Coordinates of C-alpha atoms and ligand atoms in Angstrom, one line a residue:
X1 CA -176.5 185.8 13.3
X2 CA -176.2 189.5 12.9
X3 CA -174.5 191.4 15.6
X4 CA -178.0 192.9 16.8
X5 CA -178.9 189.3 17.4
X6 CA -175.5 188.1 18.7
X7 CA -175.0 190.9 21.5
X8 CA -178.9 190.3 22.4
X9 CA -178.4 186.5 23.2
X10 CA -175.0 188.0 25.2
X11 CA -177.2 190.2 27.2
X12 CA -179.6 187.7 28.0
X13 CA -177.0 185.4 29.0
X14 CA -175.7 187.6 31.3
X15 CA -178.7 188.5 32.7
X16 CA -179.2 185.1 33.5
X17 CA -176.1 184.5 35.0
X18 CA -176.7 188.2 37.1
X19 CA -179.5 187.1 38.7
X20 CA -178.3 183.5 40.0
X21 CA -175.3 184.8 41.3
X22 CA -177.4 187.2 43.4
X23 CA -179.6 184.4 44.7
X24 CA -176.4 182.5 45.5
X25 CA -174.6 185.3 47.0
X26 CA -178.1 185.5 49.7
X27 CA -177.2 182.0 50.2
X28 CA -174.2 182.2 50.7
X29 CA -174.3 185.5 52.7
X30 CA -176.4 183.1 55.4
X31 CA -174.3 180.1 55.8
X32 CA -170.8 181.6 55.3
X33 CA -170.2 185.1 56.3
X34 CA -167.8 186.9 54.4
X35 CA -164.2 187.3 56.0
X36 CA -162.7 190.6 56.8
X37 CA -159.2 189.2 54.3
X38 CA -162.2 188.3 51.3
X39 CA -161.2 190.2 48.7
X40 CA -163.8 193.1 47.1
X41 CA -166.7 191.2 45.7
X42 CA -167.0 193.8 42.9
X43 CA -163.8 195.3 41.1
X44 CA -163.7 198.7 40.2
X45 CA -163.8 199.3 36.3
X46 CA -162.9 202.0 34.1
X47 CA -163.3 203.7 31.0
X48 CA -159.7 201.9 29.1
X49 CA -161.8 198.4 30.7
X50 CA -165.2 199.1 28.8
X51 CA -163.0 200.4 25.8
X52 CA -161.1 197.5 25.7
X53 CA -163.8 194.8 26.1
X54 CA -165.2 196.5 23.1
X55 CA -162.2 196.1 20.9
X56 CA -161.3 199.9 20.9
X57 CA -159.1 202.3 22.7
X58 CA -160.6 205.4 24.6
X59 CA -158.6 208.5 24.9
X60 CA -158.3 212.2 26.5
X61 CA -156.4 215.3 25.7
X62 CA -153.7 215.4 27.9
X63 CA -152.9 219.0 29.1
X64 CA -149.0 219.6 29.4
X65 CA -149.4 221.5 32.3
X66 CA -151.8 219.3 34.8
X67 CA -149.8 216.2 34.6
X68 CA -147.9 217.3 37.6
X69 CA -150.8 217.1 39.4
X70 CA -151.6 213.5 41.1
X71 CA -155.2 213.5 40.8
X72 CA -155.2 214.3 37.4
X73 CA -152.4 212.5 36.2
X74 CA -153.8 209.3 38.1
X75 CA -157.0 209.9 35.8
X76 CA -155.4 210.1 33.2
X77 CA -153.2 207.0 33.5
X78 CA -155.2 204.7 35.2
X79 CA -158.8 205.3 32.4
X80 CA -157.5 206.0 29.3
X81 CA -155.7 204.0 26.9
X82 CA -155.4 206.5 24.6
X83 CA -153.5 210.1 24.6
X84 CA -153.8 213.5 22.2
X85 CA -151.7 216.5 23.0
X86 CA -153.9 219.3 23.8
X87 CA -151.2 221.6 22.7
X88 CA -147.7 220.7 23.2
X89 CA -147.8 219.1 19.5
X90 CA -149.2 222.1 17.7
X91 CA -147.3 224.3 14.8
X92 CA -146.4 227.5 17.4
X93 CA -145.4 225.0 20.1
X94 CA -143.1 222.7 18.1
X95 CA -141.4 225.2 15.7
X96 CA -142.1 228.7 16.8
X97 CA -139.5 230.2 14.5
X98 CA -138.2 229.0 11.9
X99 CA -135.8 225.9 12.0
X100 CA -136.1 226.0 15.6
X101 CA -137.7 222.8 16.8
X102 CA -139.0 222.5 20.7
X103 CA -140.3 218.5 21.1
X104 CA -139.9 219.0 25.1
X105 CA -143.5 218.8 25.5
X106 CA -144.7 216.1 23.3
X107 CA -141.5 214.0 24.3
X108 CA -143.1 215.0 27.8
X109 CA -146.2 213.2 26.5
X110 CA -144.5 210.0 24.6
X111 CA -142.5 209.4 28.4
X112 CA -146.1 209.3 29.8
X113 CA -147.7 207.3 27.8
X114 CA -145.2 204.8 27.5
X115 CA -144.4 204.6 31.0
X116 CA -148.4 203.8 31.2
X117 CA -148.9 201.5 28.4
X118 CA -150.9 203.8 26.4
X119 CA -151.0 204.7 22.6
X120 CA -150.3 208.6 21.4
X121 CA -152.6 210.6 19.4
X122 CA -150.6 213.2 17.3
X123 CA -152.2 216.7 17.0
X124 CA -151.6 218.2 15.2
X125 CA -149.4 218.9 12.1
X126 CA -151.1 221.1 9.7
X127 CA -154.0 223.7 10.9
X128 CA -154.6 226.9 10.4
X129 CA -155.2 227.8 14.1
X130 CA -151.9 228.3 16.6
X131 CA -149.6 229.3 13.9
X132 CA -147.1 231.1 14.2
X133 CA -146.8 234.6 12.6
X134 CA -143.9 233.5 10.5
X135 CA -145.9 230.7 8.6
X136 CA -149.5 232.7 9.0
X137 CA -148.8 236.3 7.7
X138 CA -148.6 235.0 4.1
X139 CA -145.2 236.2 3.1
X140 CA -144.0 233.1 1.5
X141 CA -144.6 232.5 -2.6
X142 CA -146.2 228.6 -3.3
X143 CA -142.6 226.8 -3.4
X144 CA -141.7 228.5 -0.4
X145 CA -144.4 227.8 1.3
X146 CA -144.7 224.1 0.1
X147 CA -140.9 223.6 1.6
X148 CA -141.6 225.3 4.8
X149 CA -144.8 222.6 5.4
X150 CA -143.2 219.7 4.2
X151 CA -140.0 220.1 6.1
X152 CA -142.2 221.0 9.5
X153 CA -144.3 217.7 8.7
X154 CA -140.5 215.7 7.9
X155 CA -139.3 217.0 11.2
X156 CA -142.0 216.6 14.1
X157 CA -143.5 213.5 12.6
X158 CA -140.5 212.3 11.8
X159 CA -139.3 213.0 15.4
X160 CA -141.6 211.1 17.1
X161 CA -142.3 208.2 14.1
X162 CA -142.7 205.0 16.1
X163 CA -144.0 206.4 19.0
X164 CA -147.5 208.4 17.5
X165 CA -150.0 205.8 16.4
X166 CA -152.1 208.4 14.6
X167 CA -151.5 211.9 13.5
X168 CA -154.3 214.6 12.6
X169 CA -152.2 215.6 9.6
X170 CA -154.6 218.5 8.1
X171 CA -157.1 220.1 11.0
X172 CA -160.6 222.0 10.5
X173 CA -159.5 222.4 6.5
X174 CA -163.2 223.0 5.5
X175 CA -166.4 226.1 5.7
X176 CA -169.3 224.9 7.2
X177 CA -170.6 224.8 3.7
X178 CA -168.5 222.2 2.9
X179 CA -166.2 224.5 0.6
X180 CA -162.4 224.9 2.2
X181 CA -161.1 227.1 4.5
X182 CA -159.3 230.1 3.1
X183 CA -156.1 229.0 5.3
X184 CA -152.7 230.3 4.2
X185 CA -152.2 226.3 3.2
X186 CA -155.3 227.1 1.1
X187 CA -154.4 230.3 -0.7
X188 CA -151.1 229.7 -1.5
X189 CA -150.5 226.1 -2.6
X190 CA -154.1 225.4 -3.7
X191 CA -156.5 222.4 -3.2
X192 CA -153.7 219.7 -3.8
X193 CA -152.0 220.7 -0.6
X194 CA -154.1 218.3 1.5
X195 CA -152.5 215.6 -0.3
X196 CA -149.2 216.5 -0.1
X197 CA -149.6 216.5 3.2
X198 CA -150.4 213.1 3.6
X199 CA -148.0 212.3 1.2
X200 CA -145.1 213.9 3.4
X201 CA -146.5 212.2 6.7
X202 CA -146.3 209.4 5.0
X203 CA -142.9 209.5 4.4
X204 CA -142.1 210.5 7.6
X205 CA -143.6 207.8 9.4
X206 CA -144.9 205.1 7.5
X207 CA -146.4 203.6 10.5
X208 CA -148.8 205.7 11.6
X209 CA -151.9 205.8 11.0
X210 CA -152.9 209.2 9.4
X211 CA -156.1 211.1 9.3
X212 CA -157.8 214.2 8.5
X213 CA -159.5 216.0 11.6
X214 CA -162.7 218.4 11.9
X215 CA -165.6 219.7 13.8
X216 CA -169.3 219.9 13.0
X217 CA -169.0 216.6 10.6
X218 CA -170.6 213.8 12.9
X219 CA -174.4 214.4 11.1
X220 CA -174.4 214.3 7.3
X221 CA -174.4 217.5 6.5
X222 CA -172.6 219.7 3.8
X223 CA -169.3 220.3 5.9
X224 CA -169.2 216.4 6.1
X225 CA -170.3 216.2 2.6
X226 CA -167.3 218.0 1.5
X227 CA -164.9 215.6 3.7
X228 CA -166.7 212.5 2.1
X229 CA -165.7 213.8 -1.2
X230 CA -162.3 214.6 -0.1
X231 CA -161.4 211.6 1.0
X232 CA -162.8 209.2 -1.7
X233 CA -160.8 211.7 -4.2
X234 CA -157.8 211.0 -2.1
X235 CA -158.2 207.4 -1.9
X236 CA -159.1 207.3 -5.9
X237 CA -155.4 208.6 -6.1
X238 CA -153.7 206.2 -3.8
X239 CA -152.9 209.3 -1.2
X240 CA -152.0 207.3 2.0
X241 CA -155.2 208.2 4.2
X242 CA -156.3 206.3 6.9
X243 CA -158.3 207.7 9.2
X244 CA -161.1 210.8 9.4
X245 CA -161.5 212.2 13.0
X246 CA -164.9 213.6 13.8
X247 CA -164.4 216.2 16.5
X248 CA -167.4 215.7 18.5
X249 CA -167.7 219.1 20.5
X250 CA -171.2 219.0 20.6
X251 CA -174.3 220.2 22.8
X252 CA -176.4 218.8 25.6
X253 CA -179.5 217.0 23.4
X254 CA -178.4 217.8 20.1
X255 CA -176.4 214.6 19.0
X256 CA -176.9 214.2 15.4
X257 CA -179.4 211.6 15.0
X258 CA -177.2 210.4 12.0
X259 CA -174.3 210.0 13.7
X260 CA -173.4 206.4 13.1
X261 CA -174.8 206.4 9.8
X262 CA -172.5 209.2 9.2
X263 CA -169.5 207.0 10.7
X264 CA -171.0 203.9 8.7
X265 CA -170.7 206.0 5.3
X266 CA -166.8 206.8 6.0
X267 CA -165.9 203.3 7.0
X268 CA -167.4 202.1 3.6
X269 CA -164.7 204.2 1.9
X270 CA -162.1 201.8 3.7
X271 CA -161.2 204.3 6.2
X272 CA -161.5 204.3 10.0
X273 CA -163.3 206.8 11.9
X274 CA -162.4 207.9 15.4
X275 CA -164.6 209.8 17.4
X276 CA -161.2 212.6 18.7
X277 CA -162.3 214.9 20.9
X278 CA -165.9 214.8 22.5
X279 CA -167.5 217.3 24.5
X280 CA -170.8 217.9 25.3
X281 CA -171.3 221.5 27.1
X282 CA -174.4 222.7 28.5
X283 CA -175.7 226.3 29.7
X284 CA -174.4 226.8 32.8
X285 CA -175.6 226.4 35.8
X286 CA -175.8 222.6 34.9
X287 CA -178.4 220.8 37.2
X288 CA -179.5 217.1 37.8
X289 CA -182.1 216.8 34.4
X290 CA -178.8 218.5 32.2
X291 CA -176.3 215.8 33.4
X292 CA -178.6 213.4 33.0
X293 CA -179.6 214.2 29.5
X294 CA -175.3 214.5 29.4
X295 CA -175.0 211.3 30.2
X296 CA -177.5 209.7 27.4
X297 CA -176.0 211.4 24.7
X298 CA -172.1 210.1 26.3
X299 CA -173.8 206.7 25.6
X300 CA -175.7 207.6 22.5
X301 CA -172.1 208.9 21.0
X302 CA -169.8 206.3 22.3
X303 CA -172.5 203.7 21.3
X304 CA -172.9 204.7 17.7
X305 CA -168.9 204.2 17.3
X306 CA -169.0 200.8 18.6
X307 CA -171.8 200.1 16.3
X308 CA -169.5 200.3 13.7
X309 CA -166.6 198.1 13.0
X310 CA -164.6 200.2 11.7
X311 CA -165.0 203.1 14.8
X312 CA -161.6 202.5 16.2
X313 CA -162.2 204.3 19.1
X314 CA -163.5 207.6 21.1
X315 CA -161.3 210.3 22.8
X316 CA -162.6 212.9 25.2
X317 CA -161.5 216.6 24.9
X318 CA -160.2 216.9 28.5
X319 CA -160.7 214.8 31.8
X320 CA -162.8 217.5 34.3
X321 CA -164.9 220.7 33.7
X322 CA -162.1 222.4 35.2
X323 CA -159.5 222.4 32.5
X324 CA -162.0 222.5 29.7
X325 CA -161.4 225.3 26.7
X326 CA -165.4 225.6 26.5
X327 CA -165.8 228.1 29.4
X328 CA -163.2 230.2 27.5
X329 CA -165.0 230.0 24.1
X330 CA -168.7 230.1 24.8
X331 CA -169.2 232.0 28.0
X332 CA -171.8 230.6 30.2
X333 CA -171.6 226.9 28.8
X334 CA -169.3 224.6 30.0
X335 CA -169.6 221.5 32.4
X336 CA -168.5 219.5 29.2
X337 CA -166.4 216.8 30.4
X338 CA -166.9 213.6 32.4
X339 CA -165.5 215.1 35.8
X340 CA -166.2 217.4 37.2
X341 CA -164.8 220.7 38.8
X342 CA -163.6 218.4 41.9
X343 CA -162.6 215.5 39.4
X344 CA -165.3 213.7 40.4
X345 CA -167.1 211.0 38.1
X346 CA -170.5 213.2 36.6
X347 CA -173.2 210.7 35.0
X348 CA -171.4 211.4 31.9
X349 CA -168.7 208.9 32.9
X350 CA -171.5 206.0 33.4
X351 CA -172.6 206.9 30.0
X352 CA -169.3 206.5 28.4
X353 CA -169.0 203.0 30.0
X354 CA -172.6 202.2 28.7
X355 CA -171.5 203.1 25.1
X356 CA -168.7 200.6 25.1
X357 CA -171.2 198.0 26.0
X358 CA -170.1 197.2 29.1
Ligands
G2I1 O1 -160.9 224.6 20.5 C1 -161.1 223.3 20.9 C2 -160.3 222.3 20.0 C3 -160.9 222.3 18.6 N1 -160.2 221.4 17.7 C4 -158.8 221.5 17.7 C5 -158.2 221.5 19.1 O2 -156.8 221.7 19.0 C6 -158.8 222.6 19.9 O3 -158.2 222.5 21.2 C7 -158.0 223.7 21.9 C8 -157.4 223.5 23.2 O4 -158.2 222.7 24.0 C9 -157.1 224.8 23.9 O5 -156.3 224.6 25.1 O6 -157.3 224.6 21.1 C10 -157.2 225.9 21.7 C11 -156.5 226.9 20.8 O7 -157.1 226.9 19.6 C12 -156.4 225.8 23.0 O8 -156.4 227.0 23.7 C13 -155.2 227.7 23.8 C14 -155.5 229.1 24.4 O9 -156.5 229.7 23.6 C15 -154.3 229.9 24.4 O10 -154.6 231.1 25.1 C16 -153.2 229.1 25.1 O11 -152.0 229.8 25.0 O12 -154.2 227.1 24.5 C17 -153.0 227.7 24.4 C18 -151.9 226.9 25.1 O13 -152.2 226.6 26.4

């Protein structure tokens, strides 16, 4: 039976049994009514639920800051199985100058997420982006440079090996033309330094799983392109890879129609692919037809990763429109998140849950 086949006889099953428990629930409601001590007929779900019944783990980028805060740390705890630093992980955060390590933040993170039974999504150890000066201004020769990246990849992922399930090891390494990113990485140590990267994670923390990260790859297009050759080249030369991470910031209606044969393409390689940190912003004001149209393409996104065996999972880029970067980088869009300003649910959340299958 193929798995189109299989989950249709599931649904019809369940349909099935839906509708006779609702005829003997009005049954029942008439002959025996229900006690004030019955416990809630219906249980409420969540997002780490759906994920789970699906056979994959749903995350959020945790903000350092907000975990203080009970409502959103109660979110964050209670629907996600799954957690990415937003920040605390980054280059200028970990080792702002040289030799001088700070892990109080992503040890912060770790304490959380153990305490709550929840994997760790590393992020992020090599990126061109939050820097710091000494590594970005280019004054380092290639063997400089080469010692100054491996040793930062030896110490944080060393630090926290056993306790990160996955690492972003390169970030955003590619043009949108599919050619790479003139990063300092880039200029000074030349294509192969990709590799070594992986190479040094690896020894690190042979454990984890470890991936390469970017934005605008979900459609098949010449920025993916470029990844797709990157990592079969890697793989042809036995460089421990195990994961790509499509970013998924994307906009209200424009989900690549590709997307899961996009995802399908990369897990041929023998890689998994994890959808890391979906958005979907809109132009602001947002109204009822936007978060509607929101919500499908939640459930087109999450759906085309569980389409695919080897999807391992989806993380979202933030829990409520409140804390989200979008507002910051494209003024007058936002609203890109499943919660909203007041951390309530937005349809998005329903469409999340509907992706998972549940
Ligand atoms: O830009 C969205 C994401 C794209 N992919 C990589 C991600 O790492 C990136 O995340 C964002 C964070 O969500 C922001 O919170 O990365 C931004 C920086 O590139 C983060 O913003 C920065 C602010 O720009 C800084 O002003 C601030 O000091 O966060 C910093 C730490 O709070």
């Amino acid at each position: 039976m193929s798995p189109h086949v299989r989950k249709a006889a599931v649904v019809a099953a369940a349909g099935t049994l839906v509708a006779g428990l609702a005829i003997y629930g009005s049954a029942q409601a008439q002959e025996e009514p229900v006690q004030p001590h019955d416990p809630p007929v219906t249980q409420q779900s969540t997002l780490r639920a759906a994920a789970e019944a699906s056979g994959r783990f749903v995350g959020t980028a945790i903000n350092d800051g907000l975990l203080s805060d009970p409502t959103y740390s109660s979110i964050a705890s209670s629907e996600f199985s799954s957690v990415t630093a937003e920040n605390v992980m980054k280059w200028e955060a970990v080792q702002p100058s040289q030799g001088s390590f700070d892990f109080s933040g992503g040890d912060r993170l770790v304490d959380f997420a153990q305490a709550n039974d929840q994997q760790v999504w590393g992020h992020t150890l090599v990126w061109h982006s939050q820097l710091p000066g000494w590594v970005s201004g280019g004054g380092f020769g290639a063997d400089e440079l080469r010692g100054v990246m491996n040793d930062h990849i030896a110490e944080v992922a060393g630090h926290f090996a056993g306790e990160v399930a996955y690492w972003d090891v390169v970030n955003e390494a590619f043009n949108e033309d599919g050619t790479r990113r003139q990063s300092v990485f880039q200029t000074t140590l030349g294509d192969g330094y990709i590799a070594e990267a992986f190479r040094a994670a690896d020894a690190a923390d042979p454990n984890a799983k470890l991936c390469i990260n970017d934005y605008n790859i979900e459609g098949v297009n010449a920025k993916s392109d470029g990844v797709y050759e990157l990592v079969s080249s890697l793989l042809d030369q036995g460089v421990p890879i195990d994961c790509v991470g499509f970013q998924s910031h994307l906009i209200v209606g424009q989900v690549p129609g590709d997307l899961q044969q996009n995802i399908e393409r990369f897990t041929e390689l023998g890689v998994e692919v994890v959808l890391t940190e979906i958005d979907i912003r809109m132009t602001m004001p947002s109204d009822a037809a936007k978060l509607e149209q929101q919500r499908q393409d939640y459930e087109t996104v999450v759906a085309a990763c569980t389409a695919v065996p080897g999807c391992a999972g989806a993380t979202v880029w933030g829990i409520s429109d409140r804390d989200s970067w979008v507002p910051d980088v494209f003024p007058g869009e936002g609203a890109a998140c499943p919660w909203d300003e007041n951390y309530q649910r937005k349809p998005a959340y329903d469409g999340i849950v509907a992706g998972f299958g549940s």
